[in-house]
Amino acid sequence: MPPTAAPLPTDDAAHPALSRSLVLLMALACGVVVANIYYAQPLVGLIGPAVGLSPETASLVVTLTQVGYGAGLVLLVPLGDLLENRRLVVVTLCSTVAALLVAAVAPTASLFLAAAFLIGVTSVAVQMLVPLAAHMAPEASRGQVVGNVMSGLLLGILLARPVSSLIADSLGWRAVFALSAAAMVGFAVLLWRVLPQRRPKSQSSYGALLGSLGRLLARTPVLQRRTVYQTMMFASFSLYWTSVPLLLAGAPFHLSQRGIALFALSGAAGALVAPIAGRIADRGWTRPATGFALAMAALSFFVARAGEGSIALLVLAGLLLDMGVQMNMVLGQRAIYSLGAETRSRMNAIYMAIFFLGGAAGSALAGYAFAVGGWEPVTWIGFAFPAAGLLFYLTEFRGRPAA
């Protein structure tokens, strides 16, 4: 195993030896950690009865994980601007291990739900790693590095559901959390050994750090704009991937849990666009690429509407949507990471926390819209989110600088 990397003492210095292997490790770590938020989604029907949750309250398994992640984004991620980054990441991952192990053995609903909340809180370690990668990258290739790391994170999001379904089908749902805990231990050790130290310059208190979040959002137009774009995009993403399993489980498809898991794998190819988006941003093409990403996501729902009876068209719709969402996410991160090293973690926290709320809204609307009107209202609502983002995007051309 390689020795511990040399310290990276300041906010402004780029790491002199940001190797491909280190970028790959950070990408893999992001994917494996972020998957913890999504493992339980296809397993609610198995977890609920096992721990004593009623069908009416079983969705709390997913809801509390998401709420925990949102809380972690606000309460923990800003610490990247205050505390030494490597230690912060590893300590957070160790906390994730504890939460996963509790979930794996929890005999009661209350204990499992508490563990689910803490899994969400501590899985924000990924949002400590991505800004750290941006700190380590030279300005000229920062978008490319962020895109490469984000490709791992996005693969984790897309693969978590099918992977957890397949593991649960073979070994039971508790094995999903136990195996993830083992993976977290491995990555915590690796990251401690190879990540450089980074000590932020900030000497402010934790309270002052949190108090600055609102001011940063109010005073940073680029952050505001990129957050609106990605909130609309992630709402449509969550809506599609929450509702399409409901469609596939019924007529005319009647797919099993395993079949739905295999369908979800098709969307993973969309993660390949993240490194491309980073290179596009490095070349200064963020504005046109943003419009393209928003339009692609809007178009995907017309394809999805036409694909109500066609798995091939539903796969195409999911791929177009994933590509658009992921391209826009990387473009947004590249833009806000360029605003200053001293506020990078806090801006990332704001960006992620707000658009994550958009994702939660999309998921909530999905089930209701499908239950009330079936697939058609789902696709119209899904189209409305990126369409609204596209209308807002057009205001960039009224003499405003590109975001």
Short mmCIF file of C-alpha atoms in Angstrom, two decimals:
data_model
loop_
_atom_site.label_atom_id
_atom_site.label_comp_id
_atom_site.label_asym_id
_atom_site.label_seq_id
_atom_site.Cartn_x
_atom_site.Cartn_y
_atom_site.Cartn_z
CA MET A 1 0.00 0.00 0.00
CA PRO A 2 1.39 3.46 -0.88
CA PRO A 3 2.59 5.74 1.88
CA THR A 4 0.57 8.67 3.11
CA ALA A 5 0.67 11.55 0.64
CA ALA A 6 2.41 14.80 1.48
CA PRO A 7 0.35 17.58 3.07
CA LEU A 8 -1.46 20.12 0.96
CA PRO A 9 -1.24 23.04 3.37
CA THR A 10 -3.10 25.90 1.74
CA ASP A 11 -6.40 26.61 0.01
CA ASP A 12 -4.81 27.88 -3.13
CA ALA A 13 -2.15 25.28 -3.92
CA ALA A 14 -2.93 22.47 -6.35
CA HIS A 15 -1.56 19.07 -5.57
CA PRO A 16 1.63 18.54 -7.59
CA ALA A 17 0.97 14.87 -8.33
CA LEU A 18 -2.76 14.38 -8.84
CA SER A 19 -2.41 11.01 -10.52
CA ARG A 20 -5.02 9.18 -12.53
CA SER A 21 -5.01 6.42 -9.94
CA LEU A 22 -5.88 8.87 -7.16
CA VAL A 23 -8.69 10.40 -9.22
CA LEU A 24 -9.98 6.90 -9.94
CA LEU A 25 -9.88 5.99 -6.25
CA MET A 26 -11.80 9.14 -5.32
CA ALA A 27 -14.38 8.41 -8.03
CA LEU A 28 -14.84 4.84 -6.79
CA ALA A 29 -15.12 6.02 -3.19
CA CYS A 30 -17.76 8.58 -4.13
CA GLY A 31 -19.80 5.96 -5.97
CA VAL A 32 -19.68 3.39 -3.18
CA VAL A 33 -20.48 5.93 -0.45
CA VAL A 34 -23.33 7.73 -2.21
CA ALA A 35 -24.96 4.37 -2.99
CA ASN A 36 -25.79 4.08 0.72
CA ILE A 37 -28.54 6.67 0.26
CA TYR A 38 -30.29 4.61 -2.40
CA TYR A 39 -29.83 0.98 -1.35
CA ALA A 40 -33.05 0.88 0.66
CA GLN A 41 -35.37 2.30 -2.01
CA PRO A 42 -36.18 -0.98 -3.80
CA LEU A 43 -36.06 -2.93 -0.50
CA VAL A 44 -38.82 -1.13 1.41
CA GLY A 45 -41.21 -4.03 0.88
CA LEU A 46 -38.70 -6.40 2.50
CA ILE A 47 -37.39 -4.15 5.29
CA GLY A 48 -40.78 -2.93 6.54
CA PRO A 49 -42.23 -6.29 7.62
CA ALA A 50 -38.86 -7.48 8.99
CA VAL A 51 -38.52 -4.61 11.47
CA GLY A 52 -42.22 -4.14 12.22
CA LEU A 53 -43.15 -1.18 10.02
CA SER A 54 -46.67 -1.06 8.63
CA PRO A 55 -47.19 -0.61 4.87
CA GLU A 56 -48.31 2.97 5.56
CA THR A 57 -45.08 3.87 7.35
CA ALA A 58 -42.56 1.72 5.45
CA SER A 59 -41.60 4.64 3.20
CA LEU A 60 -39.99 6.28 6.24
CA VAL A 61 -37.01 4.03 5.52
CA VAL A 62 -36.30 6.09 2.40
CA THR A 63 -37.57 9.42 3.70
CA LEU A 64 -35.39 9.47 6.83
CA THR A 65 -32.29 8.54 4.83
CA GLN A 66 -32.97 11.47 2.50
CA VAL A 67 -33.70 13.83 5.39
CA GLY A 68 -30.48 12.73 7.05
CA TYR A 69 -28.50 13.40 3.88
CA GLY A 70 -29.99 16.88 3.65
CA ALA A 71 -29.08 17.54 7.28
CA GLY A 72 -25.54 16.32 6.68
CA LEU A 73 -25.16 18.60 3.68
CA VAL A 74 -26.00 21.62 5.80
CA LEU A 75 -24.34 20.63 9.08
CA LEU A 76 -21.25 18.64 8.06
CA VAL A 77 -20.16 19.53 4.52
CA PRO A 78 -19.38 23.20 5.37
CA LEU A 79 -16.76 21.88 7.81
CA GLY A 80 -14.56 21.34 4.76
CA ASP A 81 -13.86 25.09 4.92
CA LEU A 82 -12.86 24.85 8.59
CA LEU A 83 -11.29 21.47 9.44
CA GLU A 84 -8.47 19.42 7.96
CA ASN A 85 -10.14 17.66 5.03
CA ARG A 86 -8.59 14.19 5.05
CA ARG A 87 -9.40 13.60 8.72
CA LEU A 88 -12.92 14.96 8.23
CA VAL A 89 -13.60 12.53 5.36
CA VAL A 90 -12.25 9.49 7.19
CA VAL A 91 -14.01 10.21 10.49
CA THR A 92 -17.29 10.67 8.60
CA LEU A 93 -16.78 7.36 6.79
CA CYS A 94 -16.12 5.58 10.09
CA SER A 95 -19.43 6.95 11.35
CA THR A 96 -21.08 5.56 8.22
CA VAL A 97 -19.70 2.11 9.07
CA ALA A 98 -21.33 2.23 12.51
CA ALA A 99 -24.69 3.32 11.09
CA LEU A 100 -24.65 0.58 8.41
CA LEU A 101 -23.83 -2.12 10.95
CA VAL A 102 -26.73 -1.02 13.15
CA ALA A 103 -29.04 -1.15 10.12
CA ALA A 104 -27.79 -4.63 9.27
CA VAL A 105 -28.76 -6.08 12.66
CA ALA A 106 -31.58 -3.75 13.83
CA PRO A 107 -34.46 -5.84 15.26
CA THR A 108 -36.95 -2.99 15.67
CA ALA A 109 -38.38 -0.21 13.54
CA SER A 110 -37.15 2.59 15.80
CA LEU A 111 -33.56 1.36 15.76
CA PHE A 112 -33.55 0.78 12.01
CA LEU A 113 -35.05 4.21 11.28
CA ALA A 114 -32.46 5.90 13.51
CA ALA A 115 -29.74 4.03 11.61
CA ALA A 116 -31.29 5.04 8.27
CA PHE A 117 -31.18 8.70 9.32
CA LEU A 118 -27.52 8.42 10.35
CA ILE A 119 -26.63 6.62 7.11
CA GLY A 120 -27.95 9.66 5.27
CA VAL A 121 -26.13 12.14 7.54
CA THR A 122 -22.75 10.45 7.22
CA SER A 123 -22.94 9.61 3.52
CA VAL A 124 -22.27 13.29 2.83
CA ALA A 125 -18.60 12.26 2.92
CA VAL A 126 -18.92 12.24 -0.88
CA GLN A 127 -19.58 15.96 -0.86
CA MET A 128 -16.37 16.45 1.10
CA LEU A 129 -14.39 14.45 -1.44
CA VAL A 130 -15.57 16.28 -4.56
CA PRO A 131 -14.50 19.77 -3.39
CA LEU A 132 -11.21 18.25 -2.21
CA ALA A 133 -10.63 16.92 -5.73
CA ALA A 134 -11.32 20.43 -7.03
CA HIS A 135 -8.79 21.88 -4.58
CA MET A 136 -6.15 19.42 -5.74
CA ALA A 137 -6.72 20.01 -9.47
CA PRO A 138 -5.01 22.74 -11.52
CA GLU A 139 -7.43 25.43 -12.72
CA ALA A 140 -7.00 24.48 -16.38
CA SER A 141 -8.19 20.90 -15.80
CA ARG A 142 -10.45 21.36 -12.79
CA GLY A 143 -13.61 20.61 -14.74
CA GLN A 144 -12.11 17.41 -16.13
CA VAL A 145 -11.05 16.20 -12.67
CA VAL A 146 -14.42 17.06 -11.12
CA GLY A 147 -16.17 15.35 -14.03
CA ASN A 148 -14.11 12.19 -13.59
CA VAL A 149 -14.82 12.04 -9.86
CA MET A 150 -18.50 12.81 -10.44
CA SER A 151 -18.77 9.98 -12.95
CA GLY A 152 -18.09 7.60 -10.05
CA LEU A 153 -20.63 9.34 -7.85
CA LEU A 154 -23.27 9.24 -10.56
CA LEU A 155 -22.62 5.57 -11.27
CA GLY A 156 -23.12 4.93 -7.57
CA ILE A 157 -26.50 6.67 -7.67
CA LEU A 158 -27.62 4.75 -10.74
CA LEU A 159 -26.28 1.33 -9.75
CA ALA A 160 -27.30 1.36 -6.08
CA ARG A 161 -30.90 0.27 -6.66
CA PRO A 162 -30.23 -2.64 -9.02
CA VAL A 163 -27.23 -3.81 -6.98
CA SER A 164 -29.18 -3.80 -3.71
CA SER A 165 -32.07 -5.64 -5.39
CA LEU A 166 -29.76 -8.35 -6.71
CA ILE A 167 -27.90 -8.79 -3.39
CA ALA A 168 -31.17 -8.92 -1.44
CA ASP A 169 -32.55 -11.47 -3.89
CA SER A 170 -29.59 -13.76 -3.22
CA LEU A 171 -28.46 -13.05 0.36
CA GLY A 172 -31.27 -11.09 2.00
CA TRP A 173 -31.67 -7.37 2.59
CA ARG A 174 -29.49 -7.24 5.72
CA ALA A 175 -26.50 -8.39 3.67
CA VAL A 176 -26.74 -5.18 1.61
CA PHE A 177 -25.92 -3.05 4.66
CA ALA A 178 -23.32 -5.46 6.05
CA LEU A 179 -21.42 -5.62 2.75
CA SER A 180 -21.57 -1.84 2.39
CA ALA A 181 -20.10 -1.45 5.90
CA ALA A 182 -17.18 -3.65 4.89
CA ALA A 183 -16.64 -1.56 1.77
CA MET A 184 -16.67 1.65 3.85
CA VAL A 185 -13.93 0.27 6.09
CA GLY A 186 -11.77 -0.50 3.07
CA PHE A 187 -12.19 2.94 1.55
CA ALA A 188 -11.62 4.72 4.86
CA VAL A 189 -8.25 2.97 5.19
CA LEU A 190 -7.27 3.65 1.58
CA LEU A 191 -8.26 7.31 1.67
CA TRP A 192 -6.37 7.86 4.94
CA ARG A 193 -3.26 6.45 3.30
CA VAL A 194 -3.35 8.27 -0.04
CA LEU A 195 -5.22 11.54 0.37
CA PRO A 196 -3.15 14.66 1.05
CA GLN A 197 -3.84 16.76 4.09
CA ARG A 198 -5.57 20.07 3.43
CA ARG A 199 -5.87 22.66 6.17
CA PRO A 200 -8.25 25.52 5.29
CA LYS A 201 -7.20 29.06 6.06
CA SER A 202 -10.48 29.91 7.79
CA GLN A 203 -10.28 30.52 11.53
CA SER A 204 -13.98 31.25 12.05
CA SER A 205 -16.23 29.34 14.46
CA TYR A 206 -18.62 26.58 13.42
CA GLY A 207 -21.59 28.84 14.19
CA ALA A 208 -20.22 31.61 12.01
CA LEU A 209 -19.57 29.09 9.25
CA LEU A 210 -23.19 27.94 9.23
CA GLY A 211 -24.42 31.51 9.55
CA SER A 212 -22.59 32.45 6.37
CA LEU A 213 -24.52 29.98 4.18
CA GLY A 214 -27.50 32.26 3.62
CA ARG A 215 -25.28 35.25 2.86
CA LEU A 216 -23.26 33.26 0.35
CA LEU A 217 -26.40 32.24 -1.51
CA ALA A 218 -27.84 35.77 -1.44
CA ARG A 219 -24.61 37.37 -2.71
CA THR A 220 -23.58 34.87 -5.36
CA PRO A 221 -25.65 35.06 -8.58
CA VAL A 222 -23.76 32.19 -10.23
CA LEU A 223 -24.55 29.93 -7.29
CA GLN A 224 -28.21 30.98 -7.40
CA ARG A 225 -28.52 30.26 -11.10
CA ARG A 226 -26.72 26.93 -11.08
CA THR A 227 -28.79 25.82 -8.08
CA VAL A 228 -32.06 26.61 -9.84
CA TYR A 229 -30.99 24.68 -12.94
CA GLN A 230 -29.96 21.59 -11.03
CA THR A 231 -32.98 21.67 -8.71
CA MET A 232 -35.26 21.46 -11.74
CA MET A 233 -33.15 18.73 -13.30
CA PHE A 234 -32.87 16.58 -10.18
CA ALA A 235 -36.62 16.86 -9.53
CA SER A 236 -37.26 15.38 -12.98
CA PHE A 237 -34.59 12.71 -12.43
CA SER A 238 -36.10 11.58 -9.12
CA LEU A 239 -39.62 11.66 -10.53
CA TYR A 240 -38.70 9.42 -13.47
CA TRP A 241 -36.71 6.83 -11.55
CA THR A 242 -39.33 6.66 -8.77
CA SER A 243 -42.28 6.20 -11.13
CA VAL A 244 -40.86 4.03 -13.91
CA PRO A 245 -40.60 0.92 -11.65
CA LEU A 246 -44.33 1.32 -10.95
CA LEU A 247 -45.00 1.33 -14.69
CA LEU A 248 -42.75 -1.65 -15.34
CA ALA A 249 -44.32 -3.72 -12.58
CA GLY A 250 -47.78 -3.46 -14.16
CA ALA A 251 -49.31 -4.21 -17.54
CA PRO A 252 -48.08 -4.69 -20.21
CA PHE A 253 -44.57 -5.36 -18.81
CA HIS A 254 -45.13 -7.24 -15.51
CA LEU A 255 -41.40 -7.15 -14.72
CA SER A 256 -40.10 -8.86 -11.58
CA GLN A 257 -37.87 -7.12 -9.03
CA ARG A 258 -34.87 -8.56 -10.85
CA GLY A 259 -36.18 -7.35 -14.21
CA ILE A 260 -36.68 -3.83 -12.88
CA ALA A 261 -33.15 -3.92 -11.45
CA LEU A 262 -31.75 -4.87 -14.85
CA PHE A 263 -33.75 -2.06 -16.46
CA ALA A 264 -32.20 0.43 -14.03
CA LEU A 265 -28.75 -0.70 -15.09
CA SER A 266 -29.41 0.78 -18.54
CA GLY A 267 -29.31 4.29 -17.13
CA ALA A 268 -25.78 3.82 -15.82
CA ALA A 269 -24.36 4.55 -19.26
CA GLY A 270 -25.41 8.16 -18.75
CA ALA A 271 -22.58 8.61 -16.24
CA LEU A 272 -20.11 8.50 -19.12
CA VAL A 273 -21.09 12.06 -20.00
CA ALA A 274 -19.70 13.52 -16.74
CA PRO A 275 -16.01 13.64 -17.80
CA ILE A 276 -17.06 15.07 -21.17
CA ALA A 277 -19.04 17.79 -19.41
CA GLY A 278 -15.98 18.65 -17.33
CA ARG A 279 -13.83 19.09 -20.44
CA ILE A 280 -16.55 21.24 -22.04
CA ALA A 281 -16.58 23.49 -18.96
CA ASP A 282 -12.78 23.78 -18.99
CA ARG A 283 -13.02 25.10 -22.56
CA GLY A 284 -15.45 27.83 -21.54
CA TRP A 285 -18.55 26.35 -23.15
CA THR A 286 -20.68 26.16 -20.01
CA ARG A 287 -23.48 28.40 -21.27
CA PRO A 288 -24.37 26.52 -24.51
CA ALA A 289 -23.83 23.17 -22.82
CA THR A 290 -26.28 24.14 -20.08
CA GLY A 291 -28.99 24.90 -22.62
CA PHE A 292 -28.29 21.60 -24.37
CA ALA A 293 -28.52 19.64 -21.10
CA LEU A 294 -31.83 21.25 -20.10
CA ALA A 295 -33.30 20.66 -23.55
CA MET A 296 -32.16 17.02 -23.52
CA ALA A 297 -33.90 16.41 -20.20
CA ALA A 298 -37.11 18.03 -21.42
CA LEU A 299 -37.03 15.96 -24.62
CA SER A 300 -36.57 12.75 -22.64
CA PHE A 301 -40.10 13.01 -21.26
CA PHE A 302 -41.62 13.15 -24.74
CA VAL A 303 -39.74 9.95 -25.47
CA ALA A 304 -40.96 8.52 -22.15
CA ARG A 305 -44.57 9.42 -23.01
CA ALA A 306 -44.26 7.64 -26.36
CA GLY A 307 -42.64 4.70 -24.60
CA GLU A 308 -45.50 3.82 -22.27
CA GLY A 309 -45.71 0.44 -24.00
CA SER A 310 -42.09 0.11 -25.14
CA ILE A 311 -39.15 -0.84 -22.92
CA ALA A 312 -36.73 0.31 -25.64
CA LEU A 313 -38.15 3.85 -25.61
CA LEU A 314 -38.22 3.92 -21.81
CA VAL A 315 -34.54 2.94 -21.78
CA LEU A 316 -33.79 5.72 -24.28
CA ALA A 317 -35.74 8.23 -22.21
CA GLY A 318 -33.86 7.28 -19.05
CA LEU A 319 -30.53 7.53 -20.83
CA LEU A 320 -31.29 10.99 -22.28
CA LEU A 321 -32.50 12.21 -18.89
CA ASP A 322 -29.48 10.86 -17.02
CA MET A 323 -27.08 12.38 -19.53
CA GLY A 324 -28.75 15.79 -19.27
CA VAL A 325 -28.91 15.76 -15.47
CA GLN A 326 -25.32 14.64 -15.05
CA MET A 327 -23.95 17.08 -17.61
CA ASN A 328 -25.70 19.95 -15.90
CA MET A 329 -24.48 18.85 -12.45
CA VAL A 330 -20.84 18.83 -13.51
CA LEU A 331 -21.18 22.16 -15.33
CA GLY A 332 -22.68 23.65 -12.18
CA GLN A 333 -19.99 22.31 -9.89
CA ARG A 334 -17.23 23.53 -12.18
CA ALA A 335 -18.81 26.99 -12.16
CA ILE A 336 -19.20 27.30 -8.39
CA TYR A 337 -15.83 25.71 -7.60
CA SER A 338 -14.20 28.48 -9.64
CA LEU A 339 -15.58 31.17 -7.32
CA GLY A 340 -12.96 30.75 -4.58
CA ALA A 341 -11.25 28.02 -2.57
CA GLU A 342 -12.09 29.51 0.81
CA THR A 343 -15.87 29.05 0.33
CA ARG A 344 -15.88 25.97 -1.90
CA SER A 345 -17.24 23.48 0.62
CA ARG A 346 -19.99 25.80 1.79
CA MET A 347 -21.07 26.60 -1.76
CA ASN A 348 -21.10 22.91 -2.56
CA ALA A 349 -23.26 22.31 0.52
CA ILE A 350 -25.76 24.96 -0.55
CA TYR A 351 -25.88 23.70 -4.13
CA MET A 352 -26.38 20.07 -3.12
CA ALA A 353 -28.81 20.67 -0.27
CA ILE A 354 -31.21 22.75 -2.34
CA PHE A 355 -31.28 20.56 -5.41
CA PHE A 356 -31.59 17.50 -3.17
CA LEU A 357 -34.84 19.03 -1.88
CA GLY A 358 -35.93 19.27 -5.52
CA GLY A 359 -35.23 15.55 -5.87
CA ALA A 360 -37.33 14.80 -2.79
CA ALA A 361 -40.19 16.84 -4.26
CA GLY A 362 -39.93 14.94 -7.54
CA SER A 363 -40.06 11.59 -5.74
CA ALA A 364 -43.10 12.66 -3.72
CA LEU A 365 -44.95 13.86 -6.82
CA ALA A 366 -44.14 10.67 -8.73
CA GLY A 367 -46.13 8.30 -6.57
CA TYR A 368 -49.10 10.63 -6.30
CA ALA A 369 -49.23 11.45 -10.02
CA PHE A 370 -48.94 7.80 -11.05
CA ALA A 371 -51.63 6.70 -8.57
CA VAL A 372 -54.05 9.40 -9.69
CA GLY A 373 -53.53 9.50 -13.45
CA GLY A 374 -50.99 6.89 -14.51
CA TRP A 375 -48.02 7.48 -16.77
CA GLU A 376 -49.24 10.54 -18.74
CA PRO A 377 -49.33 13.06 -15.85
CA VAL A 378 -45.95 11.73 -14.69
CA THR A 379 -44.39 12.60 -18.04
CA TRP A 380 -46.00 16.05 -18.18
CA ILE A 381 -44.78 16.93 -14.69
CA GLY A 382 -41.37 15.53 -15.56
CA PHE A 383 -41.24 17.72 -18.67
CA ALA A 384 -42.34 20.80 -16.71
CA PHE A 385 -39.28 20.78 -14.42
CA PRO A 386 -36.51 21.08 -17.07
CA ALA A 387 -38.78 23.26 -19.21
CA ALA A 388 -38.99 25.74 -16.33
CA GLY A 389 -35.22 25.58 -15.98
CA LEU A 390 -34.87 26.22 -19.70
CA LEU A 391 -37.07 29.31 -19.49
CA PHE A 392 -34.93 30.63 -16.65
CA TYR A 393 -31.81 29.80 -18.66
CA LEU A 394 -33.01 32.11 -21.46
CA THR A 395 -32.66 35.06 -19.09
CA GLU A 396 -28.88 34.57 -19.27
CA PHE A 397 -29.00 36.26 -22.66
CA ARG A 398 -30.35 39.55 -21.28
CA GLY A 399 -26.91 41.04 -20.84
CA ARG A 400 -25.95 38.85 -17.92
CA PRO A 401 -22.64 37.03 -17.65
CA ALA A 402 -22.59 33.30 -18.26
CA ALA A 403 -23.08 31.14 -15.19
#
